[in-house]
PDB file of N, CA and C in Angstrom:
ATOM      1  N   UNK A   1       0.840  -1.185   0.000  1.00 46.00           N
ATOM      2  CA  UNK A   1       0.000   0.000   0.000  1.00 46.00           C
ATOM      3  C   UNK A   1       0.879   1.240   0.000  1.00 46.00           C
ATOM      4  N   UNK A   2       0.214   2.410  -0.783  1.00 48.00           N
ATOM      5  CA  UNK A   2       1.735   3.227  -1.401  1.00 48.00           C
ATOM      6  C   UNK A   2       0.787   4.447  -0.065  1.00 48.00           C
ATOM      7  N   UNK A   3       1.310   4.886   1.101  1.00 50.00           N
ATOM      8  CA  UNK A   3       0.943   5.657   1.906  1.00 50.00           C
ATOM      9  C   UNK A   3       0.676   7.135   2.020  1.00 50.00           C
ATOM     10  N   UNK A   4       1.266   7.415   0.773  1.00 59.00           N
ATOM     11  CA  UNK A   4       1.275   8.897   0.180  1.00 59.00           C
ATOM     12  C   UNK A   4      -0.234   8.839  -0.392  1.00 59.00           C
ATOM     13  N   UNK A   5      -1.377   7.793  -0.828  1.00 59.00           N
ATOM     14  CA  UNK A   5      -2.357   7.432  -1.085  1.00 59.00           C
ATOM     15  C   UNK A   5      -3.400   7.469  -0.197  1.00 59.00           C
ATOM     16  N   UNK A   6      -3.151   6.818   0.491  1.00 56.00           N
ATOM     17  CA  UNK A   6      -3.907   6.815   1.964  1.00 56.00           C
ATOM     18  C   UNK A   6      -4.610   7.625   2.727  1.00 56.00           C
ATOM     19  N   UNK A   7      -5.919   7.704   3.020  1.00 57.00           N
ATOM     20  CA  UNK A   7      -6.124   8.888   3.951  1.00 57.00           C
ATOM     21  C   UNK A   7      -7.013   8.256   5.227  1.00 57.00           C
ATOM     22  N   UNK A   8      -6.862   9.123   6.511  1.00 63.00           N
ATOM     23  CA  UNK A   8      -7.720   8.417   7.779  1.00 63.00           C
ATOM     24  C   UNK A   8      -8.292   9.560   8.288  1.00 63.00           C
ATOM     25  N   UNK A   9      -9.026   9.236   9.265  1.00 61.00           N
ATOM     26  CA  UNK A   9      -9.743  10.387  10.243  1.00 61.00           C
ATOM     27  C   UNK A   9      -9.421  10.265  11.559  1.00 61.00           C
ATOM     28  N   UNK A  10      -8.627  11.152  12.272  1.00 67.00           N
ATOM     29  CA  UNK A  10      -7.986  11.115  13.588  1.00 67.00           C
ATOM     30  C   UNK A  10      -9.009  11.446  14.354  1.00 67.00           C
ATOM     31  N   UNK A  11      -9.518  11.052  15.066  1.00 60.00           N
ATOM     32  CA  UNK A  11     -10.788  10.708  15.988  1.00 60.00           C
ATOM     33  C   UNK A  11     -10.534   9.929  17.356  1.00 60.00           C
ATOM     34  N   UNK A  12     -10.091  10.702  19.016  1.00 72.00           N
ATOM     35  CA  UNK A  12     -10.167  10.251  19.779  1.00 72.00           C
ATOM     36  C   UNK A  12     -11.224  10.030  20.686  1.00 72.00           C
ATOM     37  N   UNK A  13     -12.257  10.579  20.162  1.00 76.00           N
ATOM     38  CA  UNK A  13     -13.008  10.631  21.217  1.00 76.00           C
ATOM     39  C   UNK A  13     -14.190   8.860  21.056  1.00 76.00           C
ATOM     40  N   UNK A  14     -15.110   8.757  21.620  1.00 79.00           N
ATOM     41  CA  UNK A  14     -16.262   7.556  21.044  1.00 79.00           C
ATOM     42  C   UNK A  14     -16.776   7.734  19.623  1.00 79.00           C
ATOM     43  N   UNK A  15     -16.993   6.717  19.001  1.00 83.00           N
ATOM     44  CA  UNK A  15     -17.824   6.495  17.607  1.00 83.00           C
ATOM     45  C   UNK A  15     -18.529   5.797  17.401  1.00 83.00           C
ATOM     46  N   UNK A  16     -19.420   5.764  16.295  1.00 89.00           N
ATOM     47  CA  UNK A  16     -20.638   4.544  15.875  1.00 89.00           C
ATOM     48  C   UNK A  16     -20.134   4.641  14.346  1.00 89.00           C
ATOM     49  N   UNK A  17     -20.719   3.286  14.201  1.00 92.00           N
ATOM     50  CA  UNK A  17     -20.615   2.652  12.635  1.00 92.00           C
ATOM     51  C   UNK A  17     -22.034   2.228  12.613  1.00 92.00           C
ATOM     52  N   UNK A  18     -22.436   3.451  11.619  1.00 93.00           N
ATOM     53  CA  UNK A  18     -24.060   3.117  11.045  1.00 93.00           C
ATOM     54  C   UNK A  18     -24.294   1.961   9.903  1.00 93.00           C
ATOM     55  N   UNK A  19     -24.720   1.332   9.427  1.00 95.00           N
ATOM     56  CA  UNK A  19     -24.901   1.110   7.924  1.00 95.00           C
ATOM     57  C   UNK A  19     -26.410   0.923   7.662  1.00 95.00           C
ATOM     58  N   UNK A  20     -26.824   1.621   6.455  1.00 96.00           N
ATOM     59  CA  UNK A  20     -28.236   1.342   6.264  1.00 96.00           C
ATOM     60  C   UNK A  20     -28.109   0.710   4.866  1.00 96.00           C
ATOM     61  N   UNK A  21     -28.799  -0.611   4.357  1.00 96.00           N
ATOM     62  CA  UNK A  21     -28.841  -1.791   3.679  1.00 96.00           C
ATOM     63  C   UNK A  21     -30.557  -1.414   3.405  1.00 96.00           C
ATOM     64  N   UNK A  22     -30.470  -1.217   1.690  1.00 96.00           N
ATOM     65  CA  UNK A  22     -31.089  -1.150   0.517  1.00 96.00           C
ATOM     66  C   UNK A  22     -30.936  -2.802   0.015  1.00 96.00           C
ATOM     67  N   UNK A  23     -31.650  -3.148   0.294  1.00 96.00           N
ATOM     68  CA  UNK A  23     -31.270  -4.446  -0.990  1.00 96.00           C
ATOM     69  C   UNK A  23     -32.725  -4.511  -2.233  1.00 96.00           C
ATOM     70  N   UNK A  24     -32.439  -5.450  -3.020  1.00 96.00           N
ATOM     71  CA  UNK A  24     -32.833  -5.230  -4.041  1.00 96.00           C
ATOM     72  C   UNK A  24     -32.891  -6.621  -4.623  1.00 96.00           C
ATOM     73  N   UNK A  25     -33.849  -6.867  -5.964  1.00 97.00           N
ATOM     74  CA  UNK A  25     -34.311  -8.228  -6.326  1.00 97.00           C
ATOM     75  C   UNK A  25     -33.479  -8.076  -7.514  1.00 97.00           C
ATOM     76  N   UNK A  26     -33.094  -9.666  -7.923  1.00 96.00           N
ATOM     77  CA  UNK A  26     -31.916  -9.909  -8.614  1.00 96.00           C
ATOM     78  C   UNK A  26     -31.805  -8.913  -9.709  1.00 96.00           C
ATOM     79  N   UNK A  27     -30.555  -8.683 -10.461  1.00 96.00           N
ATOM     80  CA  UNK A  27     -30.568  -7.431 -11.621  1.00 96.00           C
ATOM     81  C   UNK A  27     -30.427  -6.016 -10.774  1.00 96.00           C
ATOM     82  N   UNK A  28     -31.235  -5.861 -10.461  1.00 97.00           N
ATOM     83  CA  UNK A  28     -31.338  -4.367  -9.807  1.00 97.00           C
ATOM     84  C   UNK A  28     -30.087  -4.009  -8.601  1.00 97.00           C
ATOM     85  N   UNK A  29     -29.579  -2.481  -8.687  1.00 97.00           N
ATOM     86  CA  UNK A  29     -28.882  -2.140  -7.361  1.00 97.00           C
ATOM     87  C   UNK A  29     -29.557  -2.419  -6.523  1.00 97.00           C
ATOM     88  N   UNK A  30     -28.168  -2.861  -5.496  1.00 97.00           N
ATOM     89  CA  UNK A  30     -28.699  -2.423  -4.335  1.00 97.00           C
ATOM     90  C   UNK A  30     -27.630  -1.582  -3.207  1.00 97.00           C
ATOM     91  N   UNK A  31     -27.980  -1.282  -2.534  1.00 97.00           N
ATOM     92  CA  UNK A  31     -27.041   0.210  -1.673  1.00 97.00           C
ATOM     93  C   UNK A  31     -26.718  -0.176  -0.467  1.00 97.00           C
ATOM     94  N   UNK A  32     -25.500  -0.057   0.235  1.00 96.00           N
ATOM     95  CA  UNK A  32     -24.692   0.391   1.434  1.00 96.00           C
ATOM     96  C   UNK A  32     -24.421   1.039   1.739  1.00 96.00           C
ATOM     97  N   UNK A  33     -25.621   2.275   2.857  1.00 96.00           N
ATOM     98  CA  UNK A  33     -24.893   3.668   3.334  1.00 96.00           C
ATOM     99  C   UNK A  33     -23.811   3.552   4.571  1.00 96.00           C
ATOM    100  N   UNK A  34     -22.660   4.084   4.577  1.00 95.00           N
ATOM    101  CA  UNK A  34     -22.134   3.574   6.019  1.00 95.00           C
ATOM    102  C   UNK A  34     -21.687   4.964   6.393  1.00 95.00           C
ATOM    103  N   UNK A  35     -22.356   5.111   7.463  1.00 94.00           N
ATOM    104  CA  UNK A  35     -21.773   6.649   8.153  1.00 94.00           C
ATOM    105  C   UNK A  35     -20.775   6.418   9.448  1.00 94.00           C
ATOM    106  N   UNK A  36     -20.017   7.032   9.884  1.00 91.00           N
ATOM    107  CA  UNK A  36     -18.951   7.166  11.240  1.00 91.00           C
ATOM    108  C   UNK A  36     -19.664   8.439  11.682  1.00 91.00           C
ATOM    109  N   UNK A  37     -19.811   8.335  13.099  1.00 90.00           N
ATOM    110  CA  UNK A  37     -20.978   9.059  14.104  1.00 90.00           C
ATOM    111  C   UNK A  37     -19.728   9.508  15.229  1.00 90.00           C
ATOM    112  N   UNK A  38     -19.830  10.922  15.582  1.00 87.00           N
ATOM    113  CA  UNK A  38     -18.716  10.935  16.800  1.00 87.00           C
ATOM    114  C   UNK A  38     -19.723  10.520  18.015  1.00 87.00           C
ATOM    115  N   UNK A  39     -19.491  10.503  18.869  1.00 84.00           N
ATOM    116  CA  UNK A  39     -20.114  10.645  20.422  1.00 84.00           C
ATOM    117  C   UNK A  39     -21.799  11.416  20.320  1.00 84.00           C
ATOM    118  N   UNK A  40     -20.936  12.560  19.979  1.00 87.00           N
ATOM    119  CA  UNK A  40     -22.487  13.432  19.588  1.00 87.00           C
ATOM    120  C   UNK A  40     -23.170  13.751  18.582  1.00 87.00           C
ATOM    121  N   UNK A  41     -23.165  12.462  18.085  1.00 88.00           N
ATOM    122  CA  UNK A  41     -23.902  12.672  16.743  1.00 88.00           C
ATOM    123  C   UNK A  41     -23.356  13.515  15.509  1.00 88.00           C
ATOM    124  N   UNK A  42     -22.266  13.476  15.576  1.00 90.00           N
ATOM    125  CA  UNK A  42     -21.771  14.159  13.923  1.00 90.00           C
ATOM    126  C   UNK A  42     -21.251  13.685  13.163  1.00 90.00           C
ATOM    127  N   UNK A  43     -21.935  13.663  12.027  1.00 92.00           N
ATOM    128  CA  UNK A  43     -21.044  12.687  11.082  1.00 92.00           C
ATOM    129  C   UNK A  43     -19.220  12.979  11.125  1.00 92.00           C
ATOM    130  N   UNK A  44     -18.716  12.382  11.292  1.00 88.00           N
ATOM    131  CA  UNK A  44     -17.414  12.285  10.510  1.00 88.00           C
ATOM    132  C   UNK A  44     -16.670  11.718   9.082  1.00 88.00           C
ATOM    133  N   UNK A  45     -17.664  10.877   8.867  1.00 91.00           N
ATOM    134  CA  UNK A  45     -17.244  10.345   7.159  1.00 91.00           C
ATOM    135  C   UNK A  45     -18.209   9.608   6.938  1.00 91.00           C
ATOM    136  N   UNK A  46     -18.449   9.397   5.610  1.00 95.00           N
ATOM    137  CA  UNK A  46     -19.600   8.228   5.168  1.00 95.00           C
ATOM    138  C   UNK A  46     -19.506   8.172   3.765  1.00 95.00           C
ATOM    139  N   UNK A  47     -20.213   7.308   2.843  1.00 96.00           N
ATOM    140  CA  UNK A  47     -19.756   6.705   1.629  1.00 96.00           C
ATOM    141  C   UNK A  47     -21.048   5.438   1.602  1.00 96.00           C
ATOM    142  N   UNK A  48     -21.202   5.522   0.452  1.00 97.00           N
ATOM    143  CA  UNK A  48     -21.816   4.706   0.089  1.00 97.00           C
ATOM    144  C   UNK A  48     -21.400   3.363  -1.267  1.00 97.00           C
ATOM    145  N   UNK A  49     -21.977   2.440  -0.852  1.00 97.00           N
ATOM    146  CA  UNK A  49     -21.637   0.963  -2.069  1.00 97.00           C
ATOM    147  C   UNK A  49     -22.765   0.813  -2.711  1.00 97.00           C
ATOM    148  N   UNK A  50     -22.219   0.465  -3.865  1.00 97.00           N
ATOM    149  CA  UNK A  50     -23.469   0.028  -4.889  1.00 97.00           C
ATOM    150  C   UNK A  50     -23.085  -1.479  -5.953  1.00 97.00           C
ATOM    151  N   UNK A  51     -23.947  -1.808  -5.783  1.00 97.00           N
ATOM    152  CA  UNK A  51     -23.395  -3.075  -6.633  1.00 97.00           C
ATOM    153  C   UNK A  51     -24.928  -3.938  -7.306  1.00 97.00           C
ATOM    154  N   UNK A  52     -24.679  -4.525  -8.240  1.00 97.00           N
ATOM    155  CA  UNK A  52     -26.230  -5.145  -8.930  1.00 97.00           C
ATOM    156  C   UNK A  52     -26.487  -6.776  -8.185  1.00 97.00           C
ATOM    157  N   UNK A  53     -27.259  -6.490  -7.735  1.00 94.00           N
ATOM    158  CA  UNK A  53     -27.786  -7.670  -6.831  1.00 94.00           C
ATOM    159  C   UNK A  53     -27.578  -9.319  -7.733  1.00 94.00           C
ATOM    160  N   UNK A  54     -26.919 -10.141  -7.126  1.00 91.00           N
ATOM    161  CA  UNK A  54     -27.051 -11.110  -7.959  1.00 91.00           C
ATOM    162  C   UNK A  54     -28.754 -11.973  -7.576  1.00 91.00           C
TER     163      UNK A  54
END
């Protein structure tokens, strides 16, 4: 892994790992929201996946 690439979120305090799951009937997307939550509720990063349902 070339580290000059790389990026993180320096975060000491508590966190949550949300994910909210879209699924979907074969053919069709379906979605992975995943959010990082500090302590008090603020997002810190999130991203979503998409991929065609087998």
């Amino acid at each position: 892994m070339d580290r000059k690439r790389s990026s993180r979120v320096r975060y000491r305090g508590y966190g949550l790992i949300a994910a909210d799951v879209t699924p979907a009937l074969p053919g069709r997307q379906t979605t992975i929201s995943v959010r990082a939550l500090a302590q008090d509720g603020t997002v810190i990063d999130r991203f979503t996946l998409v991929r065609r349902a087998k």
